[in-house]
Short mmCIF file of C-alpha atoms in Angstrom, two decimals:
data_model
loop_
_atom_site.label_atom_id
_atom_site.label_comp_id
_atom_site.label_asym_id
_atom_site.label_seq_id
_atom_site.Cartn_x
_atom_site.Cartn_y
_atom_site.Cartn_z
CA UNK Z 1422 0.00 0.00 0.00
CA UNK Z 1423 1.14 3.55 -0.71
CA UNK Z 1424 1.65 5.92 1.54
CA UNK Z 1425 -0.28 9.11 1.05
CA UNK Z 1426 0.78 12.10 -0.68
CA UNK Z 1427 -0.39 15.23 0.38
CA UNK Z 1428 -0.02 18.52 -1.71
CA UNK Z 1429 -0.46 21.68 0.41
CA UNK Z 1430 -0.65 25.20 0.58
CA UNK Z 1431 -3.93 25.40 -1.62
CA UNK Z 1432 -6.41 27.47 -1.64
CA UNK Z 1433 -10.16 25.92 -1.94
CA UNK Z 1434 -10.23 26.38 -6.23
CA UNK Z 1435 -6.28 25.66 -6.68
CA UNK Z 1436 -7.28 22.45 -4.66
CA UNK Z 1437 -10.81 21.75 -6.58
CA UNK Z 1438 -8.53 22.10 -10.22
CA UNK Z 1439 -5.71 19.90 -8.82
CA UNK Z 1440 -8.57 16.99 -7.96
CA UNK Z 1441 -9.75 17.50 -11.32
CA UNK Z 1442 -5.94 17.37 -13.07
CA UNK Z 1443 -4.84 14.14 -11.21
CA UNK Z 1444 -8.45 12.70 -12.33
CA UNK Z 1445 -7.58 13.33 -15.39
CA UNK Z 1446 -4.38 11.19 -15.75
CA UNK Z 1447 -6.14 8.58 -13.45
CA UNK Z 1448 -5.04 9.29 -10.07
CA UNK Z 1449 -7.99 9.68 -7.25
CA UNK Z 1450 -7.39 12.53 -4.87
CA UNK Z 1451 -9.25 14.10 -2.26
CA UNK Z 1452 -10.03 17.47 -0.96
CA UNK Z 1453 -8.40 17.87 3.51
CA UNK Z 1454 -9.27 20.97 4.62
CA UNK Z 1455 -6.60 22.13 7.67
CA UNK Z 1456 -6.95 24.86 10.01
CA UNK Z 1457 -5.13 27.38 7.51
CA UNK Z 1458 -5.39 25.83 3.88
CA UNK Z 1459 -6.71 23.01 1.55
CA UNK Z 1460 -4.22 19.71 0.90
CA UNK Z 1461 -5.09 17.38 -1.99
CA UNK Z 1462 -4.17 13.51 -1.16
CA UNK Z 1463 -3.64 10.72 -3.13
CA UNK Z 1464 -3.85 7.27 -1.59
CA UNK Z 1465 -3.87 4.14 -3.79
CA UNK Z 1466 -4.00 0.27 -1.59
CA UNK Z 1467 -2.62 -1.66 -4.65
CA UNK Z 1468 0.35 0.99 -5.83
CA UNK Z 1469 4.05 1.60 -4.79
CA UNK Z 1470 4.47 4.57 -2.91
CA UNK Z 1471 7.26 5.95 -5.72
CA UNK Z 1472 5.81 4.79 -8.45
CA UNK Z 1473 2.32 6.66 -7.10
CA UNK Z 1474 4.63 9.50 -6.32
CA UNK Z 1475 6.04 9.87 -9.86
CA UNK Z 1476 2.27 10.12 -11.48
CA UNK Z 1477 1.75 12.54 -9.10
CA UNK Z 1478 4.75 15.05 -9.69
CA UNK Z 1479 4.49 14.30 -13.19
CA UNK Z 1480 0.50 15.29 -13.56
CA UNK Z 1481 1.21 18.22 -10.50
CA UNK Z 1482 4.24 18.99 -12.90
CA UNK Z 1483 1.98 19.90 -16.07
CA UNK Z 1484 -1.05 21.56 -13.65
CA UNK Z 1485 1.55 24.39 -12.09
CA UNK Z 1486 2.96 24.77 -15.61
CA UNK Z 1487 -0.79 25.72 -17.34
CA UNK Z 1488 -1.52 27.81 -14.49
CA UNK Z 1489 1.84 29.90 -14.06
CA UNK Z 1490 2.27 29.59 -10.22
CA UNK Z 1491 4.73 28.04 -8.03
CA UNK Z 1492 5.15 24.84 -7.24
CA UNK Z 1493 3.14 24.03 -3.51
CA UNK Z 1494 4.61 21.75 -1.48
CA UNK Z 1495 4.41 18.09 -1.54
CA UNK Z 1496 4.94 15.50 1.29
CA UNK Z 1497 4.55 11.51 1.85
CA UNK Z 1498 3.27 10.03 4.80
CA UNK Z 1499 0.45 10.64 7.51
CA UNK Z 1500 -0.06 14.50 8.54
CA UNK Z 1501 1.30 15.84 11.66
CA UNK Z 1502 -1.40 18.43 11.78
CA UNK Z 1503 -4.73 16.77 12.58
CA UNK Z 1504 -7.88 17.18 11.05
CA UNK Z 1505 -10.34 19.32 12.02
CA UNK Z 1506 -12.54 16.64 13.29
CA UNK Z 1507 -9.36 14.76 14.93
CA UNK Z 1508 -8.30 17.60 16.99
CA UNK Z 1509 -11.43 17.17 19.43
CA UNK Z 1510 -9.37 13.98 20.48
CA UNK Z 1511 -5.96 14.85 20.08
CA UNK Z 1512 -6.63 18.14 22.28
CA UNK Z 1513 -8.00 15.59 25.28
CA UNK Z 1514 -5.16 14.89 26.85
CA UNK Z 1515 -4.40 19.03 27.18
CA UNK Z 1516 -7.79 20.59 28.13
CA UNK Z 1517 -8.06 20.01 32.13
#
């Protein structure tokens, strides 16, 4: 299984466009909204993690090229910053 790839440092329509890029060279992504910005993440069960990584530079490659903006940021793995919904739990152990 692949781990996710998260790119960051969208803004809600950058992050709507960049669903509907990867979609269009077959990759499945989904909208994370953060507390400060929008993340697209691809996760794929029956794909490499660098192979999966590769489509998605390539496709993210060609989408900040049309568009004439720089690059956002791209990372592998499980976030550090929780979810909305997740911080509820992870702030548990802090509020007295």
């Amino acid at each position: 299984m692949a781990a996710p790839i998260r790119v960051g440092g969208l803004d809600a329509e950058e992050a709507e466009d960049l669903v509907q890029a990867l979609a269009a060279r077959g990759l499945v992504a989904h909208l994370i909204r953060t507390r400060s910005d929008w993340h697209v993440e691809v996760r794929e069960a029956h794909e490499e993690t660098e192979r999966l990584l590769a489509d998605v530079r390539t496709a993210l490659d060609l989408w900040v090229r049309a568009r004439g903006r720089p690059a956002p940021d791209v990372t592998v793995g499980e976030p550090d910053d929780p979810a909305p919904d997740q911080l509820d739990d992870a702030l548990k152990g802090r509020v007295p």
